[in-house]
mmCIF file with all atom_site columns, C-alpha atoms in Angstrom:
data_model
loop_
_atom_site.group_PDB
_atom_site.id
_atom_site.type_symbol
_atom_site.label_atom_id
_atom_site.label_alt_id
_atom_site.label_comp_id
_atom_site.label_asym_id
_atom_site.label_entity_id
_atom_site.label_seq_id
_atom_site.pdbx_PDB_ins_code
_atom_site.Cartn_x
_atom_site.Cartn_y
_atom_site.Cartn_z
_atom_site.occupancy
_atom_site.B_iso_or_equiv
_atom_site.pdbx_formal_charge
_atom_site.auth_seq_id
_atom_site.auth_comp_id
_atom_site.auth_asym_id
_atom_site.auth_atom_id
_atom_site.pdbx_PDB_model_num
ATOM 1   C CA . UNK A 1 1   ? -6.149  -4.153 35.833 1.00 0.00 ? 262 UNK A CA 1
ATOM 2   C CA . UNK A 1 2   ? -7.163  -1.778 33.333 1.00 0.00 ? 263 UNK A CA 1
ATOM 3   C CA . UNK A 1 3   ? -6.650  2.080  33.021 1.00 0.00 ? 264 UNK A CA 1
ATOM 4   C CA . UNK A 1 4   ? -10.058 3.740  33.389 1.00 0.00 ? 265 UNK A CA 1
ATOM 5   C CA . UNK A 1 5   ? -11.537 5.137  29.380 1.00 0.00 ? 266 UNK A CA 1
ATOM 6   C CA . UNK A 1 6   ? -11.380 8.789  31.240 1.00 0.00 ? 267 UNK A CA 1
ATOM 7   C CA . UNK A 1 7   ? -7.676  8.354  31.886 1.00 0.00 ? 268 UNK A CA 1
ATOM 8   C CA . UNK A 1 8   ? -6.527  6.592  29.314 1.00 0.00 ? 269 UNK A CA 1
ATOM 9   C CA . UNK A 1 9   ? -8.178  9.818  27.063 1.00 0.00 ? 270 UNK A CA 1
ATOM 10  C CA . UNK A 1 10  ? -6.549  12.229 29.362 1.00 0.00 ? 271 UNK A CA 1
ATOM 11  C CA . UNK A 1 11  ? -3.165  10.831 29.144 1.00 0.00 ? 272 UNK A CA 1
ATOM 12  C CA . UNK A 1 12  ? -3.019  10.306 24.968 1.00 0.00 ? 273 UNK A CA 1
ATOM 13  C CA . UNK A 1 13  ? -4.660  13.907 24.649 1.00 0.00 ? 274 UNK A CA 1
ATOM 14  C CA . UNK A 1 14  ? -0.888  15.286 25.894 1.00 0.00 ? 275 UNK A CA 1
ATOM 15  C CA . UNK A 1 15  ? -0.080  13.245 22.382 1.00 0.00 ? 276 UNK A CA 1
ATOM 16  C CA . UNK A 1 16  ? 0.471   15.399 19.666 1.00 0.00 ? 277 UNK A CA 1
ATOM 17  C CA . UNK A 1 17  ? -1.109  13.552 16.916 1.00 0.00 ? 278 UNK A CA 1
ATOM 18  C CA . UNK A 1 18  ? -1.097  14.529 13.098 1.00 0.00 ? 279 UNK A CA 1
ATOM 19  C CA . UNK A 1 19  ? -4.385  16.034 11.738 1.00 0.00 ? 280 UNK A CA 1
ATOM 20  C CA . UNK A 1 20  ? -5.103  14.252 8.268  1.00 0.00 ? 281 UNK A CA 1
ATOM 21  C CA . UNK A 1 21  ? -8.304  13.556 6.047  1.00 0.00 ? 282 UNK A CA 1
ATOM 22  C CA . UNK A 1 22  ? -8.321  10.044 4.593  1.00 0.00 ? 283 UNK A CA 1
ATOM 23  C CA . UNK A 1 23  ? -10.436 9.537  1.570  1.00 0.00 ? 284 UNK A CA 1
ATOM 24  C CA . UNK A 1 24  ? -11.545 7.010  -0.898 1.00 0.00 ? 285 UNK A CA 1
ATOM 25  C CA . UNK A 1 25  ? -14.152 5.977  -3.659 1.00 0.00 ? 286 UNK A CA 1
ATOM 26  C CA . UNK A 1 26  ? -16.169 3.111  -3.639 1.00 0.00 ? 287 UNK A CA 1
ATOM 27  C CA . UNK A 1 27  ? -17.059 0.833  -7.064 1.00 0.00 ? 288 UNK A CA 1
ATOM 28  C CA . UNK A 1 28  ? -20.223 2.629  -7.076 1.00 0.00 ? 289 UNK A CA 1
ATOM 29  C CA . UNK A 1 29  ? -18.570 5.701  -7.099 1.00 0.00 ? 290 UNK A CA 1
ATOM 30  C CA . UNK A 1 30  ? -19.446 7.007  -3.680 1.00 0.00 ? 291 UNK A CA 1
ATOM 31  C CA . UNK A 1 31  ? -16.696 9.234  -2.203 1.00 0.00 ? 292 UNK A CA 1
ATOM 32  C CA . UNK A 1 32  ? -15.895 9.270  1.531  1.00 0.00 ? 293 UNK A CA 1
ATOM 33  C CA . UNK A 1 33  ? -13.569 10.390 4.127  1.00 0.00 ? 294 UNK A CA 1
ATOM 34  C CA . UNK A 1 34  ? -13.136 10.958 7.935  1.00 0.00 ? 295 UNK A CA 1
ATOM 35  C CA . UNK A 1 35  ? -10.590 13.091 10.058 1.00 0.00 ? 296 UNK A CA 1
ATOM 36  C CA . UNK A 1 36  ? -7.929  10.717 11.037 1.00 0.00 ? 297 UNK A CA 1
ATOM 37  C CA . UNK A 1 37  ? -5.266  11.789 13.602 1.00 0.00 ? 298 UNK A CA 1
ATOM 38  C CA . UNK A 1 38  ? -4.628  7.916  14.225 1.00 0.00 ? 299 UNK A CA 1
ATOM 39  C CA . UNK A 1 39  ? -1.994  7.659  11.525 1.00 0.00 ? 300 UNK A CA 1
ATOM 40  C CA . UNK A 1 40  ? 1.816   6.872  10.980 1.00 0.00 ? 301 UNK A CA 1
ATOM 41  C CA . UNK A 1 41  ? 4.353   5.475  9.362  1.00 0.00 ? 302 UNK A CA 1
ATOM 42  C CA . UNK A 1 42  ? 4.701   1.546  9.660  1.00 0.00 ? 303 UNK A CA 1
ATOM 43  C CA . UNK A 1 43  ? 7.622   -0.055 7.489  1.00 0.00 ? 304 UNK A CA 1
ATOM 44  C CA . UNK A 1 44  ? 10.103  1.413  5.101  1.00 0.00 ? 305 UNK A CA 1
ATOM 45  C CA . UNK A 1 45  ? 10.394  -1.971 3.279  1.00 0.00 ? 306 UNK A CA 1
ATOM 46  C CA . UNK A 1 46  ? 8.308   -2.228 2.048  1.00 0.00 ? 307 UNK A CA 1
ATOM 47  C CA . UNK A 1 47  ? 6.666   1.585  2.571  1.00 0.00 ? 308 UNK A CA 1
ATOM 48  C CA . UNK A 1 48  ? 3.801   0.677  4.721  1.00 0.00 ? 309 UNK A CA 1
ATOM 49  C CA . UNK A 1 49  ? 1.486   3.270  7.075  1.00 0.00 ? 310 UNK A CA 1
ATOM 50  C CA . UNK A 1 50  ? -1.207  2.934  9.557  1.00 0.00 ? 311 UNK A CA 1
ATOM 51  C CA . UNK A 1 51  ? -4.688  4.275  9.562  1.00 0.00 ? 312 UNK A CA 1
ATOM 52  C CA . UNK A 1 52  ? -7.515  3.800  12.347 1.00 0.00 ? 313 UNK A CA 1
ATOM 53  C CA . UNK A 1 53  ? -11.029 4.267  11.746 1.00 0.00 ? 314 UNK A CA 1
ATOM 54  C CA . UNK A 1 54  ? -13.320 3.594  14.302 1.00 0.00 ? 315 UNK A CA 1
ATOM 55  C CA . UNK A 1 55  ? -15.337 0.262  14.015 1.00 0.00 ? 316 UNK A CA 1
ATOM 56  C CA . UNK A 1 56  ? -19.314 2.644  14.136 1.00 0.00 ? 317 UNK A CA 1
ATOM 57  C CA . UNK A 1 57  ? -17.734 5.146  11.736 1.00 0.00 ? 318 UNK A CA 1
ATOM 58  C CA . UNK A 1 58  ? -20.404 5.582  8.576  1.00 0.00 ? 319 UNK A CA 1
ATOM 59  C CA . UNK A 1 59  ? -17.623 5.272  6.416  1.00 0.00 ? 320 UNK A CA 1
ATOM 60  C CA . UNK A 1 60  ? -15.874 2.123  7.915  1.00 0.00 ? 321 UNK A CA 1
ATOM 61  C CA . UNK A 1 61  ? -17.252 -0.050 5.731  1.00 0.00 ? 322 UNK A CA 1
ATOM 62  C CA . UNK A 1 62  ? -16.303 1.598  2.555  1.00 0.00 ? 323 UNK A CA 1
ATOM 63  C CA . UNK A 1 63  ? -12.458 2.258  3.776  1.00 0.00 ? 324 UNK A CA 1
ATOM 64  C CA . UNK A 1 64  ? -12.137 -1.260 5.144  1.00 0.00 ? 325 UNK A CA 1
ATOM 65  C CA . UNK A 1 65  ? -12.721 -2.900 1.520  1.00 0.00 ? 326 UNK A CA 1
ATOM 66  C CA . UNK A 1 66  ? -11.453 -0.116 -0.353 1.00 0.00 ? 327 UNK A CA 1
ATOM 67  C CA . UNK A 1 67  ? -8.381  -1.222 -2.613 1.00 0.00 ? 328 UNK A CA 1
ATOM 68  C CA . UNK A 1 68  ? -7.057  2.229  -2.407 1.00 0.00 ? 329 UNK A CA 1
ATOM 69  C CA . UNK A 1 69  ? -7.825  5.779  0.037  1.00 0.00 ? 330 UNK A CA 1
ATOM 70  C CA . UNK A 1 70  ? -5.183  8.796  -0.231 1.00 0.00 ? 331 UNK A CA 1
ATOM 71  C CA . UNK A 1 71  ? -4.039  10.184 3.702  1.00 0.00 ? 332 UNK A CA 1
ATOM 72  C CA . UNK A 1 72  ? -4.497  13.999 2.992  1.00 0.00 ? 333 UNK A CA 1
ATOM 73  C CA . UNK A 1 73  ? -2.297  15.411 5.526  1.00 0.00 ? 334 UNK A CA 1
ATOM 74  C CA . UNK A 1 74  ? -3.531  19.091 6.336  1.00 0.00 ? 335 UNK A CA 1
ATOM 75  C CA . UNK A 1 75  ? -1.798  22.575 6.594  1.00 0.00 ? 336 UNK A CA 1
ATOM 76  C CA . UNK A 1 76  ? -2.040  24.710 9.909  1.00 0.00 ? 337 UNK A CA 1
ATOM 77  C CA . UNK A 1 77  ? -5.106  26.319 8.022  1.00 0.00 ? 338 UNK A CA 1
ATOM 78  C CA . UNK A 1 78  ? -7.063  23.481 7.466  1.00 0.00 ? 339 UNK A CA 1
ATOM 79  C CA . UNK A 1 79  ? -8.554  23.422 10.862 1.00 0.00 ? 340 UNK A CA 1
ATOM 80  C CA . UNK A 1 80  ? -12.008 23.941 8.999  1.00 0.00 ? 341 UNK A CA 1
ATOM 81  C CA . UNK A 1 81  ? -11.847 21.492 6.898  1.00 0.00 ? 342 UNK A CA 1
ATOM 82  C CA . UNK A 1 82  ? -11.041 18.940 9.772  1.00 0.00 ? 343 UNK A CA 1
ATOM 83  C CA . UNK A 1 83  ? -13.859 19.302 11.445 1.00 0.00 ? 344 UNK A CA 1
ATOM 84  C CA . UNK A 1 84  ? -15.951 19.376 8.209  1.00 0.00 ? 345 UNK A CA 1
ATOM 85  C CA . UNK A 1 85  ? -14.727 15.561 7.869  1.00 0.00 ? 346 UNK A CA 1
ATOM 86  C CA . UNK A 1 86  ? -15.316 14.933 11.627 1.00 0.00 ? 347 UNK A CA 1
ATOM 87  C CA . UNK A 1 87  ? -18.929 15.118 11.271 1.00 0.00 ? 348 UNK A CA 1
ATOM 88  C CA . UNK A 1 88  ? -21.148 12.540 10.546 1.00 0.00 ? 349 UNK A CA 1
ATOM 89  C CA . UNK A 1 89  ? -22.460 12.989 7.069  1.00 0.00 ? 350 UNK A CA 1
ATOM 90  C CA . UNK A 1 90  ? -22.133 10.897 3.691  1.00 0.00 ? 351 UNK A CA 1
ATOM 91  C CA . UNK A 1 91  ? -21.282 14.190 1.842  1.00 0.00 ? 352 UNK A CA 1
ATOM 92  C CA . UNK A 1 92  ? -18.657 15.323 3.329  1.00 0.00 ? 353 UNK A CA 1
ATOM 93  C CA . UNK A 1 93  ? -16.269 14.426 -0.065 1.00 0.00 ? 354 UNK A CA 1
ATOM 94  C CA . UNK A 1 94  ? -18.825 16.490 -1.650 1.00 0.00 ? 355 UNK A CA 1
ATOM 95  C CA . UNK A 1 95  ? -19.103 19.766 -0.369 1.00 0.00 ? 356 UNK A CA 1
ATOM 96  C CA . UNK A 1 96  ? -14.969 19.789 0.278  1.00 0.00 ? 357 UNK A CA 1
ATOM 97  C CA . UNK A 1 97  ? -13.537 21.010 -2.324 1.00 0.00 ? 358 UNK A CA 1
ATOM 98  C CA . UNK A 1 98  ? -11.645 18.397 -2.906 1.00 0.00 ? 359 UNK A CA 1
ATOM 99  C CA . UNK A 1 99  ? -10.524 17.519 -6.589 1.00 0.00 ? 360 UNK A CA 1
ATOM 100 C CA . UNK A 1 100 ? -9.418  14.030 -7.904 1.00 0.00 ? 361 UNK A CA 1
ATOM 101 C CA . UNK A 1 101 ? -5.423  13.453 -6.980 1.00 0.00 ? 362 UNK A CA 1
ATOM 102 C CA . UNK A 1 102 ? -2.969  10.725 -6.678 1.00 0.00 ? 363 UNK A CA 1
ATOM 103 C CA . UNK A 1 103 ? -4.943  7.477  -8.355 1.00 0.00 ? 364 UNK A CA 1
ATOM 104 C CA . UNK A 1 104 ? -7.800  9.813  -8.813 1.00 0.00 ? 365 UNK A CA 1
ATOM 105 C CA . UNK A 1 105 ? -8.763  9.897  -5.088 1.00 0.00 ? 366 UNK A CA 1
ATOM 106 C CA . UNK A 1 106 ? -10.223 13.343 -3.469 1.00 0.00 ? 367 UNK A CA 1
ATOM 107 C CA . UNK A 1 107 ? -7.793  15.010 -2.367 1.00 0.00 ? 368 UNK A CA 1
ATOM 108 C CA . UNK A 1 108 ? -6.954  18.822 -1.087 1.00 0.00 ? 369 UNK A CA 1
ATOM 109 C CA . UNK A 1 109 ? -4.348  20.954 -3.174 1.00 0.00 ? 370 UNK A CA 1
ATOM 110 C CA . UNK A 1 110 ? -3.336  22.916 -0.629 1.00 0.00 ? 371 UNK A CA 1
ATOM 111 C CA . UNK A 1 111 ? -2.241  19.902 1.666  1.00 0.00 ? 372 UNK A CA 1
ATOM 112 C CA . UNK A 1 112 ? 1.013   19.866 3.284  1.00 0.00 ? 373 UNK A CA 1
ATOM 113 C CA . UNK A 1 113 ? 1.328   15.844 2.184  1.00 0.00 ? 374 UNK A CA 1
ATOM 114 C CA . UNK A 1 114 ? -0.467  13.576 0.213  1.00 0.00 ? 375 UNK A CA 1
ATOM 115 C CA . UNK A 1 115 ? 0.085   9.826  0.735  1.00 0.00 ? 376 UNK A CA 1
ATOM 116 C CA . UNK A 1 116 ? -1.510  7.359  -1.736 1.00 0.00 ? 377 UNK A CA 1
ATOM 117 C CA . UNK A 1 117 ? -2.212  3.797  -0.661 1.00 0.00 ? 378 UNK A CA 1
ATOM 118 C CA . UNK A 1 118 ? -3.164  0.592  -1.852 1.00 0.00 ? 379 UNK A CA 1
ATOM 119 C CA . UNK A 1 119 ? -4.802  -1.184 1.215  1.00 0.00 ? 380 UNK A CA 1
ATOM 120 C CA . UNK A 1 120 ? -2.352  -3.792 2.067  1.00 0.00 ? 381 UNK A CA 1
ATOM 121 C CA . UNK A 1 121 ? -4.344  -5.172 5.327  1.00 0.00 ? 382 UNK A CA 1
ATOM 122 C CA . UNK A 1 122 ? -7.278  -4.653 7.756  1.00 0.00 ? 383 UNK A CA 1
ATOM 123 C CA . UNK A 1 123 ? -6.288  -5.752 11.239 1.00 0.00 ? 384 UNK A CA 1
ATOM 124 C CA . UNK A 1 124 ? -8.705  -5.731 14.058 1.00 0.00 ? 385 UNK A CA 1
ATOM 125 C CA . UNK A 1 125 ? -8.020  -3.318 16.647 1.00 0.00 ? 386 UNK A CA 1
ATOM 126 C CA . UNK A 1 126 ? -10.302 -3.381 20.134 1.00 0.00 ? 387 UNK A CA 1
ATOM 127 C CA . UNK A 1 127 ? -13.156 -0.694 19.048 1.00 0.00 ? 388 UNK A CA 1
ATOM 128 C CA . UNK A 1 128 ? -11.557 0.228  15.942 1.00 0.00 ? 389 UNK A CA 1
ATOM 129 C CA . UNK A 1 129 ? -10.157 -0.994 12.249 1.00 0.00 ? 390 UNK A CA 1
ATOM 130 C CA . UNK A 1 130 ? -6.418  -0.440 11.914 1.00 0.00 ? 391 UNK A CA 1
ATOM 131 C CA . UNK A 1 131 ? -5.997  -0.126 7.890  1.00 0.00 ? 392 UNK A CA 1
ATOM 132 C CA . UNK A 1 132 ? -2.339  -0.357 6.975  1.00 0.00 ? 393 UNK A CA 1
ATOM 133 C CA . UNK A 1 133 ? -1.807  1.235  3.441  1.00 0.00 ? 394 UNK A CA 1
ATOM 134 C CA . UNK A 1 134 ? 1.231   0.371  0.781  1.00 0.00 ? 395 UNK A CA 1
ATOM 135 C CA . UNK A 1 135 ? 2.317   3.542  -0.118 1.00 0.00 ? 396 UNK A CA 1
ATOM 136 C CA . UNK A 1 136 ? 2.286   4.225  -4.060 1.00 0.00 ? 397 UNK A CA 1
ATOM 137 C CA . UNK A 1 137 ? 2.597   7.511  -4.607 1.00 0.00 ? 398 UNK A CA 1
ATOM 138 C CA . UNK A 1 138 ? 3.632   11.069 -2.742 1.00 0.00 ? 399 UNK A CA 1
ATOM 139 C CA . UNK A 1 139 ? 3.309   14.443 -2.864 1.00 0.00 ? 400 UNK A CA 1
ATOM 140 C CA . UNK A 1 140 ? 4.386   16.652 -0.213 1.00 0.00 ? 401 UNK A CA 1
ATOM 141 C CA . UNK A 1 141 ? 4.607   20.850 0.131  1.00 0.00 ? 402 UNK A CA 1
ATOM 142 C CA . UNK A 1 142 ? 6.385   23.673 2.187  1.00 0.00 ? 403 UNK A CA 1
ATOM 143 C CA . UNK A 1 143 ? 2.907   24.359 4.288  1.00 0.00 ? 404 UNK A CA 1
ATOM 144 C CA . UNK A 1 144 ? 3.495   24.123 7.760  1.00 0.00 ? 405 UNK A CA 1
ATOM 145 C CA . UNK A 1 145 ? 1.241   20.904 9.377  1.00 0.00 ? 406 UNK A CA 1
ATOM 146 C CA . UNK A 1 146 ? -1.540  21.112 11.836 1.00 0.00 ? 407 UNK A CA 1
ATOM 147 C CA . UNK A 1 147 ? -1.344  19.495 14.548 1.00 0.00 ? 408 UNK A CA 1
ATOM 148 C CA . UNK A 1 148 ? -3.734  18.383 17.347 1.00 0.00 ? 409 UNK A CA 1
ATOM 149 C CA . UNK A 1 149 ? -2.383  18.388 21.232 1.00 0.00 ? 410 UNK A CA 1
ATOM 150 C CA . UNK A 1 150 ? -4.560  18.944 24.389 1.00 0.00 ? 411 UNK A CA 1
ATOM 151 C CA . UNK A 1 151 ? -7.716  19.014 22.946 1.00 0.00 ? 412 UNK A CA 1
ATOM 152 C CA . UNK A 1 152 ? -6.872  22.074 20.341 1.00 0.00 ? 413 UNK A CA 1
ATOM 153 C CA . UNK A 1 153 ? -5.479  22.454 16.952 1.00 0.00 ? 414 UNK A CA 1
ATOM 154 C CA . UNK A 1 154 ? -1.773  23.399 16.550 1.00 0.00 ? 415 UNK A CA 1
ATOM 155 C CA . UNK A 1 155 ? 0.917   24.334 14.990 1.00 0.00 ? 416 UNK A CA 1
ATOM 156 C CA . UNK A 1 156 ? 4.392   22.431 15.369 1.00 0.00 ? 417 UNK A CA 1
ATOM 157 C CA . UNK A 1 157 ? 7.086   25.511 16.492 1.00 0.00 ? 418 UNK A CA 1
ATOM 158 C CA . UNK A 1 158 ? 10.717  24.280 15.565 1.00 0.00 ? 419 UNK A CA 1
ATOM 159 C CA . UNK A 1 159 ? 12.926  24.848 18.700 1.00 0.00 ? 420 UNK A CA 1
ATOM 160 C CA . UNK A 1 160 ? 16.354  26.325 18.241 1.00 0.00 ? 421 UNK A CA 1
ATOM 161 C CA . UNK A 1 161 ? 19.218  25.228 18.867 1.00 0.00 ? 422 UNK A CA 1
ATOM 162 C CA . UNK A 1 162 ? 19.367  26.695 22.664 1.00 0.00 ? 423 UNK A CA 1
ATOM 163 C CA . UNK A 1 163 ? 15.806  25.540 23.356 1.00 0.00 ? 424 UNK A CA 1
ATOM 164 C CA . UNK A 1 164 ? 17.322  22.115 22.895 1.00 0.00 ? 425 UNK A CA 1
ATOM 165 C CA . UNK A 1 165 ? 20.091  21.944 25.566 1.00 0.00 ? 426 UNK A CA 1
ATOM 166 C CA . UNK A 1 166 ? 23.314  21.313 25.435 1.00 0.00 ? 427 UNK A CA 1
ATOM 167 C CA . UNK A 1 167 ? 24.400  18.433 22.816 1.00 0.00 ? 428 UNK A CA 1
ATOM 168 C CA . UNK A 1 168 ? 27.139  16.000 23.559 1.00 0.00 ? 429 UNK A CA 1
ATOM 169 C CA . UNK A 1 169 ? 28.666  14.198 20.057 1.00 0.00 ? 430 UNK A CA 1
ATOM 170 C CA . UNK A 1 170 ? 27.041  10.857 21.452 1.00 0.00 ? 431 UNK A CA 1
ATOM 171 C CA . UNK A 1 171 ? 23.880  12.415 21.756 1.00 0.00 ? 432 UNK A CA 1
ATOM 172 C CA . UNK A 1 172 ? 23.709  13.214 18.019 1.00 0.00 ? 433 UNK A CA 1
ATOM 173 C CA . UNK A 1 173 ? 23.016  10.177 15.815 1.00 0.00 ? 434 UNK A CA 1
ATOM 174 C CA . UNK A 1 174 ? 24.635  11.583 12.546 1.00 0.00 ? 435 UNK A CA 1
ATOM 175 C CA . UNK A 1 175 ? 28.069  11.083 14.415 1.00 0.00 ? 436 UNK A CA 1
ATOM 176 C CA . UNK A 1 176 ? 27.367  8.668  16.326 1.00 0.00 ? 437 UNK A CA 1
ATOM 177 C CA . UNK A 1 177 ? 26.727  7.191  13.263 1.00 0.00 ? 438 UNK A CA 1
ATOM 178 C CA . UNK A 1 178 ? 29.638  8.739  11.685 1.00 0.00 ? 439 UNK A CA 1
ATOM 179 C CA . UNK A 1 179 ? 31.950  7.387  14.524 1.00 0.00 ? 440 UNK A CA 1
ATOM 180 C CA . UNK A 1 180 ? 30.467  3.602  13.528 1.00 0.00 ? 441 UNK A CA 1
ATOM 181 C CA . UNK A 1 181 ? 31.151  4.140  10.154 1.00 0.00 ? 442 UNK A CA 1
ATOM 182 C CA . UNK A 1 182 ? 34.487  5.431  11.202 1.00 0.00 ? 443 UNK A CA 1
ATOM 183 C CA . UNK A 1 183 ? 35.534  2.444  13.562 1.00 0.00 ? 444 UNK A CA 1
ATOM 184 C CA . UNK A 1 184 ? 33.664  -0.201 10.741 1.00 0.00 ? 445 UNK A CA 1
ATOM 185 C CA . UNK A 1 185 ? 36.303  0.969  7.879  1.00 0.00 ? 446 UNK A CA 1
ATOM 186 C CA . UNK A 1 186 ? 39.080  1.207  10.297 1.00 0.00 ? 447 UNK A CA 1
ATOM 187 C CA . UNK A 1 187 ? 38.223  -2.376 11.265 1.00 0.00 ? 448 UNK A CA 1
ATOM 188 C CA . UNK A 1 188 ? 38.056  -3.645 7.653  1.00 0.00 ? 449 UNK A CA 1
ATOM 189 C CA . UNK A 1 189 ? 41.516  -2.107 6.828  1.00 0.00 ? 450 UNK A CA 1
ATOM 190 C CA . UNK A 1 190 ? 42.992  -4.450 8.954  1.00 0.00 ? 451 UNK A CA 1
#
């Protein structure tokens, strides 16, 4: 039995979810983008992420045969301009402020990432398009991310190192890794 649509939106609005404008430019030169908080990484090898765009978004079709679109991953101040992109309009690139970046796709300066992509895939996804990207090219800052959680823009708080709790050394994979590594070379010294 399915979860109900209400619940299933209650529960994954406790998910804090990146807050990131994708953007790309079609062969007739028509830019477009959308506020995407469906995104993450996929594969290291080779460097893949994960995009999903709704299946009625204006702007499907363009991402969805695009051969390239740049994730614009915005700063805690950049709640404007992520509901700018979460309207429905074809100009959206256009009155941005955006400015040609990695592989000449709009992008925002100020971002706190920039992930260029080569689509790699378009995989069907219930109501939506799930676009995986092969990364190409990076750029990241020191801005602090915004976030969405709850329903409301964010911004992630580092806890310290009492917020935490206590930490046992098995809890901590850099020596638990550390201890593998240890046991590995005192196993091939045998």
């Amino acid at each position: 039995m399915a979860v109900s649509i209400s619940s299933f939106t209650e529960a994954m609005s406790r998910v804090p979810a990146p807050v990131t404008v994708a953007t790309t430019v079609t062969p007739d030169g028509r830019s477009w983008g959308f506020t995407a908080s469906s995104f993450c990484s996929l594969s290291l090898r080779p460097p893949l992420i994960l995009l999903c765009l709704a299946k009625e978004a204006e702007s499907h079709l363009a991402f969805t045969r695009a051969g390239s679109f740049l994730i614009n991953v915005l700063a805690a101040e950049h709640a404007p301009v992520a509901l700018h992109f979460a309207r429905r309009s074809h100009r959206k690139v256009a009155t941005s402020g955006f400015v040609p970046c990695e592989k000449g796709l709009p992008g925002l300066p100020e971002a706190t990432a920039r992930v260029a992509c080569s689509t790699h895939s378009v995989v069907a996804g219930g109501d939506h398009s799930i676009i995986v990207g092969l990364v190409e090219s990076t750029y990241v800052s020191d801005r602090i991310p915004l976030s969405y959680c709850d329903r409301a823009f964010a911004r992630p708080t580092p806890l310290g190192p009492d917020d935490a709790g206590p930490r046992k050394e098995h809890d901590d994979p850099h020596s638990q890794g550390t201890a593998d590594l240890a046991r590995r070379d005192r196993l091939r010294s045998r």
